[in-house]
Amino acid sequence: MHKLAQSVLAYIRRNDLLRPGDRVGIAVSAGADSVALLRLMLDVSGELGVVPSVVHLNHQLRGAESDADERFARDLAEAHKLDFLTESLDVKAHAAEKKLGLEAAAREVRYELFGRALHSGVDRIATGHTLDDQAETVLLKMARGAGTRGLAGIYPKLAIDTPGSTGLAIVRPLLGTRRAVLRSYLAEIGQSWREDASNQDLRHTRNRVRHEILPRLEQDVNPGVCETLAETAEIARAEEAYWGAETSRLLPQLWRLDEHGGILQLKHFASLPLAIRRRLIRAAAEAVGLALEFRHVEEILNQACEGSASMLPGDWTVARHGDELRFQKASEEVTDYQYELSVPGRIAIVEAGIVVEAIVINGRGSPDRYTPQHLVDSSCAQKQWLVRNWRAGERFWPAHTKEPKKIKELLQDRHIIGKKKQRWPVIACGGEIIWLSGFGVRRDFQAQGNHGILLRELEGK
Amino acid sequence: MHKLAQSVLAYIRRNDLLRPGDRVGIAVSAGADSVALLRLMLDVSGELGVVPSVVHLNHQLRGAESDADERFARDLAEAHKLDFLTESLDVKAHAAEKKLGLEAAAREVRYELFGRALHSGVDRIATGHTLDDQAETVLLKMARGAGTRGLAGIYPKLAIDTPGSTGLAIVRPLLGTRRAVLRSYLAEIGQSWREDASNQDLRHTRNRVRHEILPRLEQDVNPGVCETLAETAEIARAEEAYWGAETSRLLPQLWRLDEHGGILQLKHFASLPLAIRRRLIRAAAEAVGLALEFRHVEEILNQACEGSASMLPGDWTVARHGDELRFQKASEEVTDYQYELSVPGRIAIVEAGIVVEAIVINGRGSPDRYTPQHLVDSSCAQKQWLVRNWRAGERFWPAHTKEPKKIKELLQDRHIIGKKKQRWPVIACGGEIIWLSGFGVRRDFQAQGNHGILLRELEGK
């Protein structure tokens, strides 16, 4: 057995990638890494008791070159008397249809092929990802902002969903091996491969990282930077596994789905360490199909006040109500809404993306805390206050207008249209609309002097 | 208040950096960042209720330039009627004396000055580290291999030991602010600063990261890479705090110090998640003053067998004995040692950095598993076997020698000298030395045929 094959064998065993009897479909593109993978797997398959075959996807991206890649892979399979499974799929068309980038489309198509191979009797797919790929991935994810989660990089083994089963399916036996070592090995055993010109194309971000940034880090900072990044990935993977287990354990105790989204109980949550709280917020959001950025997580964690709310992507809001954080998706349907506002008090109007606050001003407050047109006459204080959307035909009298106008027209004048317009909030008090969002307090309900109830509209945060 | 000062104020409050009444020594080098820090702190000090002063260290590294920096800082303090604390210290001499690099020496000297300032009535030292410094630090640590721990980067607040107290002492109010923003601010308020030419010197790794690698990542991968790296640091800090707390909670349950180093109980340890086990191994090592690299941690974790051992830096070994992992430092003093070896069995000789294994060979084993000169006659099997260092005057008869020789001479011939020589292991059986490390089984005790006890010497792993 070749010395390199011994080290690959040790990697496979240490990471428990294959079991005796496994039929392993080796993904051979025709490039150096995958060709080396095939030859190394042939060398170790006896010792491991596994049966290799070749799987090839013709991406049809480079015309005659792609066809030549396919022939190369087929010849290689035949030379070693291995089963050969190939499919020719139009990745470009798939990308156009699914509105994906080429890389993402190629990935989808590839995984579909892997899925079919796994369904038709192959137990594992082995891919030729190397330690260099790992280092590039970690650096890319790090730079793009995947937090500590992205540092896990490429996994040595990966479960993918295939029709009929979910389970471990893809393995990367070369993830501990440098690309250069594979090329020396191929030269040594006299095995040719095909170069893919697109690997040199510096328009691709990964290629710039590979050919320009990593070499510079190797030269300027640490000659072993690739191994170091791969080590970091290994550390991060174990930590991710830990966080995943902790989150799965804790989330069900604190979180339940409801018809609007879900509710997180804050009572015990607040005493958990920050790192866990961040993970739980993220996991809760994921449970309703929402991918949060770090700043969203921070915004939600900082929601200390009753009634404060965060506006999130995809029309989602998270609002605090007492000891609960409510994740809600604004309905696509425009629905009427109505909430009671206690005075003094504060309420989040998730439908409109704002928070309204009512503060009692007794004349002693600093005058720069409010403008008088936001001050409601104290006589309203004893009545019930309702925050709701306006209804057709309702009128409002803004501060600097001679007479009341139709709310419909006031909003149109400000170019507020569509659903936003229909959901626009007002406050009604004793049957009268006394406040219109963006317009302040109704002219004939404004306080005289500096006693009254201040209505403040806060950004949804 | 300037808009930038407002954002710095918010950062200080969010991170709880200062308390009302604090006397804050602002570390002013005369460079843009620290000068901006001073001006911004003056702007927010009223609102925060803190009293700023200026602390300056003259590193004496750049002759007249260093003196001009000091004058600049002094003038700035006088112009704003602030107390000025300065010291002039020969960093180069300190570096030579302590055998440190210039950067590390400057850091030590600086922290000593901070310590004296804190001792003489200053409550906090504020330094001008920026978001750019944070991004550089994270990238550097990442590339150099600090695992996920290094990603925590620069802390917004830091406790340092000062004579008489340990506690929060250094704060970085600008850690959320970009360097370029500080320069615009200085230009806007008409405040000059002094450029330090050494910041442009590309012989320094940090400067290459600053001027070459980060700009390339900004251009090629993510224009917001600095903010992204700073965010990663924030996430990592909270995770580090978590791991620190978990480790502090678990370590005392599993670990105790003893006269040789310490002992880790494996019984419950083995059921803990990998991420925690890695942290515990590292923390245990730190408890005896040993800084482990990732590969050492992995080596120790993989010590599944009784008697296997890892050789670590600084003459440390970790060996497994039953349900214990023993961290031991080979004594500087040469001490005699003696262990019983059960047959069959295996034992780690931490004093010599090897593992010796005794295997019973019954003639049916594959002949390539051993060479006959390592096979001891079966007649020894019933006696007590002792592994120990040799004693003055003892003799040994190697396989291909006509007659026994003094062990002292045998070792000298192989250039084995000093403590290593004194600790060299032998195996005694029934009062006779039957094996000498590196020389195999004594000629007249070798087995005839293929029955006997195989003695194998393994690398300390």
PDB file of C-alpha atoms in Angstrom, chain B residues 91-232:
ATOM      1  CA  VAL B  91      11.813  49.436  25.479  1.00  0.00           C
ATOM      2  CA  LYS B  92      14.793  48.207  23.478  1.00  0.00           C
ATOM      3  CA  ALA B  93      16.804  47.604  26.651  1.00  0.00           C
ATOM      4  CA  HIS B  94      13.814  45.861  28.249  1.00  0.00           C
ATOM      5  CA  ALA B  95      13.454  43.633  25.179  1.00  0.00           C
ATOM      6  CA  ALA B  96      17.134  42.697  25.318  1.00  0.00           C
ATOM      7  CA  GLU B  97      17.055  42.058  29.049  1.00  0.00           C
ATOM      8  CA  LYS B  98      13.889  39.936  29.014  1.00  0.00           C
ATOM      9  CA  LYS B  99      14.696  38.300  25.663  1.00  0.00           C
ATOM     10  CA  LEU B 100      11.445  39.513  24.151  1.00  0.00           C
ATOM     11  CA  GLY B 101      10.505  40.830  20.730  1.00  0.00           C
ATOM     12  CA  LEU B 102      10.114  44.607  20.529  1.00  0.00           C
ATOM     13  CA  GLU B 103       6.350  44.392  20.290  1.00  0.00           C
ATOM     14  CA  ALA B 104       6.055  42.115  23.307  1.00  0.00           C
ATOM     15  CA  ALA B 105       8.522  44.246  25.277  1.00  0.00           C
ATOM     16  CA  ALA B 106       6.594  47.440  24.455  1.00  0.00           C
ATOM     17  CA  ARG B 107       3.447  45.725  25.602  1.00  0.00           C
ATOM     18  CA  GLU B 108       4.987  44.676  28.917  1.00  0.00           C
ATOM     19  CA  VAL B 109       6.373  48.124  29.589  1.00  0.00           C
ATOM     20  CA  ARG B 110       3.036  49.712  28.663  1.00  0.00           C
ATOM     21  CA  TYR B 111       1.104  47.423  30.986  1.00  0.00           C
ATOM     22  CA  GLU B 112       3.530  48.182  33.796  1.00  0.00           C
ATOM     23  CA  LEU B 113       2.891  51.888  33.294  1.00  0.00           C
ATOM     24  CA  PHE B 114      -0.859  51.261  33.233  1.00  0.00           C
ATOM     25  CA  GLY B 115      -0.492  49.308  36.443  1.00  0.00           C
ATOM     26  CA  ARG B 116       1.300  52.222  38.158  1.00  0.00           C
ATOM     27  CA  ALA B 117      -1.319  54.672  36.871  1.00  0.00           C
ATOM     28  CA  LEU B 118      -4.092  52.458  38.221  1.00  0.00           C
ATOM     29  CA  HIS B 119      -2.297  52.215  41.515  1.00  0.00           C
ATOM     30  CA  SER B 120      -1.949  55.969  41.799  1.00  0.00           C
ATOM     31  CA  GLY B 121      -5.621  56.859  41.611  1.00  0.00           C
ATOM     32  CA  VAL B 122      -6.753  56.239  38.066  1.00  0.00           C
ATOM     33  CA  ASP B 123      -9.763  53.851  37.969  1.00  0.00           C
ATOM     34  CA  ARG B 124      -9.624  52.871  34.311  1.00  0.00           C
ATOM     35  CA  ILE B 125      -7.203  53.111  31.428  1.00  0.00           C
ATOM     36  CA  ALA B 126      -8.844  53.755  28.057  1.00  0.00           C
ATOM     37  CA  THR B 127      -6.959  52.733  24.927  1.00  0.00           C
ATOM     38  CA  GLY B 128      -7.641  53.689  21.313  1.00  0.00           C
ATOM     39  CA  HIS B 129      -8.086  50.216  19.779  1.00  0.00           C
ATOM     40  CA  THR B 130     -10.457  50.416  16.824  1.00  0.00           C
ATOM     41  CA  LEU B 131     -12.676  48.054  14.893  1.00  0.00           C
ATOM     42  CA  ASP B 132      -9.851  47.820  12.350  1.00  0.00           C
ATOM     43  CA  ASP B 133      -7.454  46.665  15.064  1.00  0.00           C
ATOM     44  CA  GLN B 134     -10.035  44.091  16.044  1.00  0.00           C
ATOM     45  CA  ALA B 135     -10.381  42.769  12.492  1.00  0.00           C
ATOM     46  CA  GLU B 136      -6.597  42.563  12.104  1.00  0.00           C
ATOM     47  CA  THR B 137      -6.252  40.738  15.400  1.00  0.00           C
ATOM     48  CA  VAL B 138      -8.940  38.196  14.576  1.00  0.00           C
ATOM     49  CA  LEU B 139      -7.450  37.495  11.163  1.00  0.00           C
ATOM     50  CA  LEU B 140      -3.934  37.212  12.587  1.00  0.00           C
ATOM     51  CA  LYS B 141      -4.995  34.883  15.380  1.00  0.00           C
ATOM     52  CA  MET B 142      -7.066  32.823  12.991  1.00  0.00           C
ATOM     53  CA  ALA B 143      -4.140  32.446  10.606  1.00  0.00           C
ATOM     54  CA  ARG B 144      -1.672  31.695  13.379  1.00  0.00           C
ATOM     55  CA  GLY B 145      -3.783  29.012  14.921  1.00  0.00           C
ATOM     56  CA  ALA B 146      -5.467  30.067  18.099  1.00  0.00           C
ATOM     57  CA  GLY B 147      -8.413  27.811  17.284  1.00  0.00           C
ATOM     58  CA  THR B 148     -11.813  29.232  18.098  1.00  0.00           C
ATOM     59  CA  ARG B 149     -10.372  30.776  21.265  1.00  0.00           C
ATOM     60  CA  GLY B 150      -8.271  33.329  19.433  1.00  0.00           C
ATOM     61  CA  LEU B 151     -11.305  34.614  17.584  1.00  0.00           C
ATOM     62  CA  ALA B 152     -12.420  36.466  20.679  1.00  0.00           C
ATOM     63  CA  GLY B 153      -9.813  39.031  19.642  1.00  0.00           C
ATOM     64  CA  ILE B 154      -9.477  42.243  21.618  1.00  0.00           C
ATOM     65  CA  TYR B 155     -11.788  42.535  24.615  1.00  0.00           C
ATOM     66  CA  PRO B 156     -13.738  45.799  25.130  1.00  0.00           C
ATOM     67  CA  LYS B 157     -12.885  45.556  28.801  1.00  0.00           C
ATOM     68  CA  LEU B 158     -10.056  43.703  30.393  1.00  0.00           C
ATOM     69  CA  ALA B 159      -8.910  42.982  33.906  1.00  0.00           C
ATOM     70  CA  ILE B 160      -5.197  43.283  34.554  1.00  0.00           C
ATOM     71  CA  ASP B 161      -3.288  42.456  37.663  1.00  0.00           C
ATOM     72  CA  THR B 162      -1.971  45.549  39.353  1.00  0.00           C
ATOM     73  CA  PRO B 163      -0.137  45.701  42.652  1.00  0.00           C
ATOM     74  CA  GLY B 164      -2.801  45.385  45.306  1.00  0.00           C
ATOM     75  CA  SER B 165      -5.769  44.634  43.087  1.00  0.00           C
ATOM     76  CA  THR B 166      -7.044  42.534  40.250  1.00  0.00           C
ATOM     77  CA  GLY B 167     -10.044  43.749  38.387  1.00  0.00           C
ATOM     78  CA  LEU B 168     -11.435  45.457  35.362  1.00  0.00           C
ATOM     79  CA  ALA B 169      -8.947  48.093  34.370  1.00  0.00           C
ATOM     80  CA  ILE B 170      -8.513  48.588  30.648  1.00  0.00           C
ATOM     81  CA  VAL B 171     -11.370  49.691  28.412  1.00  0.00           C
ATOM     82  CA  ARG B 172     -11.558  50.201  24.635  1.00  0.00           C
ATOM     83  CA  PRO B 173     -14.323  52.676  23.834  1.00  0.00           C
ATOM     84  CA  LEU B 174     -13.448  52.789  20.109  1.00  0.00           C
ATOM     85  CA  LEU B 175     -13.578  49.069  19.436  1.00  0.00           C
ATOM     86  CA  GLY B 176     -16.787  49.509  17.452  1.00  0.00           C
ATOM     87  CA  THR B 177     -15.472  52.423  15.357  1.00  0.00           C
ATOM     88  CA  ARG B 178     -13.598  52.320  12.047  1.00  0.00           C
ATOM     89  CA  ARG B 179     -10.191  53.986  11.855  1.00  0.00           C
ATOM     90  CA  ALA B 180     -11.227  56.028   8.807  1.00  0.00           C
ATOM     91  CA  VAL B 181     -14.185  57.459  10.698  1.00  0.00           C
ATOM     92  CA  LEU B 182     -11.837  58.691  13.433  1.00  0.00           C
ATOM     93  CA  ARG B 183      -9.647  60.476  10.885  1.00  0.00           C
ATOM     94  CA  SER B 184     -12.624  62.205   9.279  1.00  0.00           C
ATOM     95  CA  TYR B 185     -13.718  63.271  12.727  1.00  0.00           C
ATOM     96  CA  LEU B 186     -10.291  64.735  13.540  1.00  0.00           C
ATOM     97  CA  ALA B 187     -10.227  66.580  10.221  1.00  0.00           C
ATOM     98  CA  GLU B 188     -13.719  67.881  10.878  1.00  0.00           C
ATOM     99  CA  ILE B 189     -12.922  69.264  14.328  1.00  0.00           C
ATOM    100  CA  GLY B 190      -9.537  70.574  13.150  1.00  0.00           C
ATOM    101  CA  GLN B 191      -7.510  68.390  15.494  1.00  0.00           C
ATOM    102  CA  SER B 192      -4.049  67.355  14.282  1.00  0.00           C
ATOM    103  CA  TRP B 193      -2.183  64.180  15.197  1.00  0.00           C
ATOM    104  CA  ARG B 194       1.223  62.648  14.550  1.00  0.00           C
ATOM    105  CA  GLU B 195       1.809  59.847  12.070  1.00  0.00           C
ATOM    106  CA  ASP B 196       3.996  56.981  13.260  1.00  0.00           C
ATOM    107  CA  ALA B 197       6.068  55.914  10.263  1.00  0.00           C
ATOM    108  CA  SER B 198       6.477  52.407  11.693  1.00  0.00           C
ATOM    109  CA  ASN B 199       2.768  51.796  11.032  1.00  0.00           C
ATOM    110  CA  GLN B 200       3.635  51.716   7.345  1.00  0.00           C
ATOM    111  CA  ASP B 201       6.576  49.364   7.770  1.00  0.00           C
ATOM    112  CA  LEU B 202       5.656  46.188   5.907  1.00  0.00           C
ATOM    113  CA  ARG B 203       8.292  44.208   7.753  1.00  0.00           C
ATOM    114  CA  HIS B 204       5.735  43.995  10.563  1.00  0.00           C
ATOM    115  CA  THR B 205       3.229  41.222  10.028  1.00  0.00           C
ATOM    116  CA  ARG B 206       0.359  43.295  11.363  1.00  0.00           C
ATOM    117  CA  ASN B 207       1.089  46.047   8.867  1.00  0.00           C
ATOM    118  CA  ARG B 208       1.041  43.569   5.998  1.00  0.00           C
ATOM    119  CA  VAL B 209      -2.321  42.307   7.196  1.00  0.00           C
ATOM    120  CA  ARG B 210      -3.536  45.908   7.519  1.00  0.00           C
ATOM    121  CA  HIS B 211      -2.263  47.257   4.227  1.00  0.00           C
ATOM    122  CA  GLU B 212      -2.340  44.221   1.972  1.00  0.00           C
ATOM    123  CA  ILE B 213      -4.401  41.276   3.123  1.00  0.00           C
ATOM    124  CA  LEU B 214      -7.491  42.928   4.603  1.00  0.00           C
ATOM    125  CA  PRO B 215      -7.870  45.353   1.649  1.00  0.00           C
ATOM    126  CA  ARG B 216      -7.725  42.352  -0.661  1.00  0.00           C
ATOM    127  CA  LEU B 217     -10.403  40.517   1.322  1.00  0.00           C
ATOM    128  CA  GLU B 218     -12.488  43.697   1.233  1.00  0.00           C
ATOM    129  CA  GLN B 219     -12.148  43.903  -2.497  1.00  0.00           C
ATOM    130  CA  ASP B 220     -12.394  40.224  -3.405  1.00  0.00           C
ATOM    131  CA  VAL B 221     -14.701  38.675  -0.850  1.00  0.00           C
ATOM    132  CA  ASN B 222     -16.707  41.099   1.272  1.00  0.00           C
ATOM    133  CA  PRO B 223     -16.545  44.899   1.448  1.00  0.00           C
ATOM    134  CA  GLY B 224     -17.700  44.624   5.059  1.00  0.00           C
ATOM    135  CA  VAL B 225     -15.064  42.077   6.084  1.00  0.00           C
ATOM    136  CA  CYS B 226     -13.739  44.202   8.969  1.00  0.00           C
ATOM    137  CA  GLU B 227     -17.158  44.617  10.528  1.00  0.00           C
ATOM    138  CA  THR B 228     -17.763  40.925   9.935  1.00  0.00           C
ATOM    139  CA  LEU B 229     -14.571  39.922  11.692  1.00  0.00           C
ATOM    140  CA  ALA B 230     -15.415  42.237  14.578  1.00  0.00           C
ATOM    141  CA  GLU B 231     -18.840  40.605  14.833  1.00  0.00           C
ATOM    142  CA  THR B 232     -17.209  37.187  14.868  1.00  0.00           C
TER     143      THR B 232
END
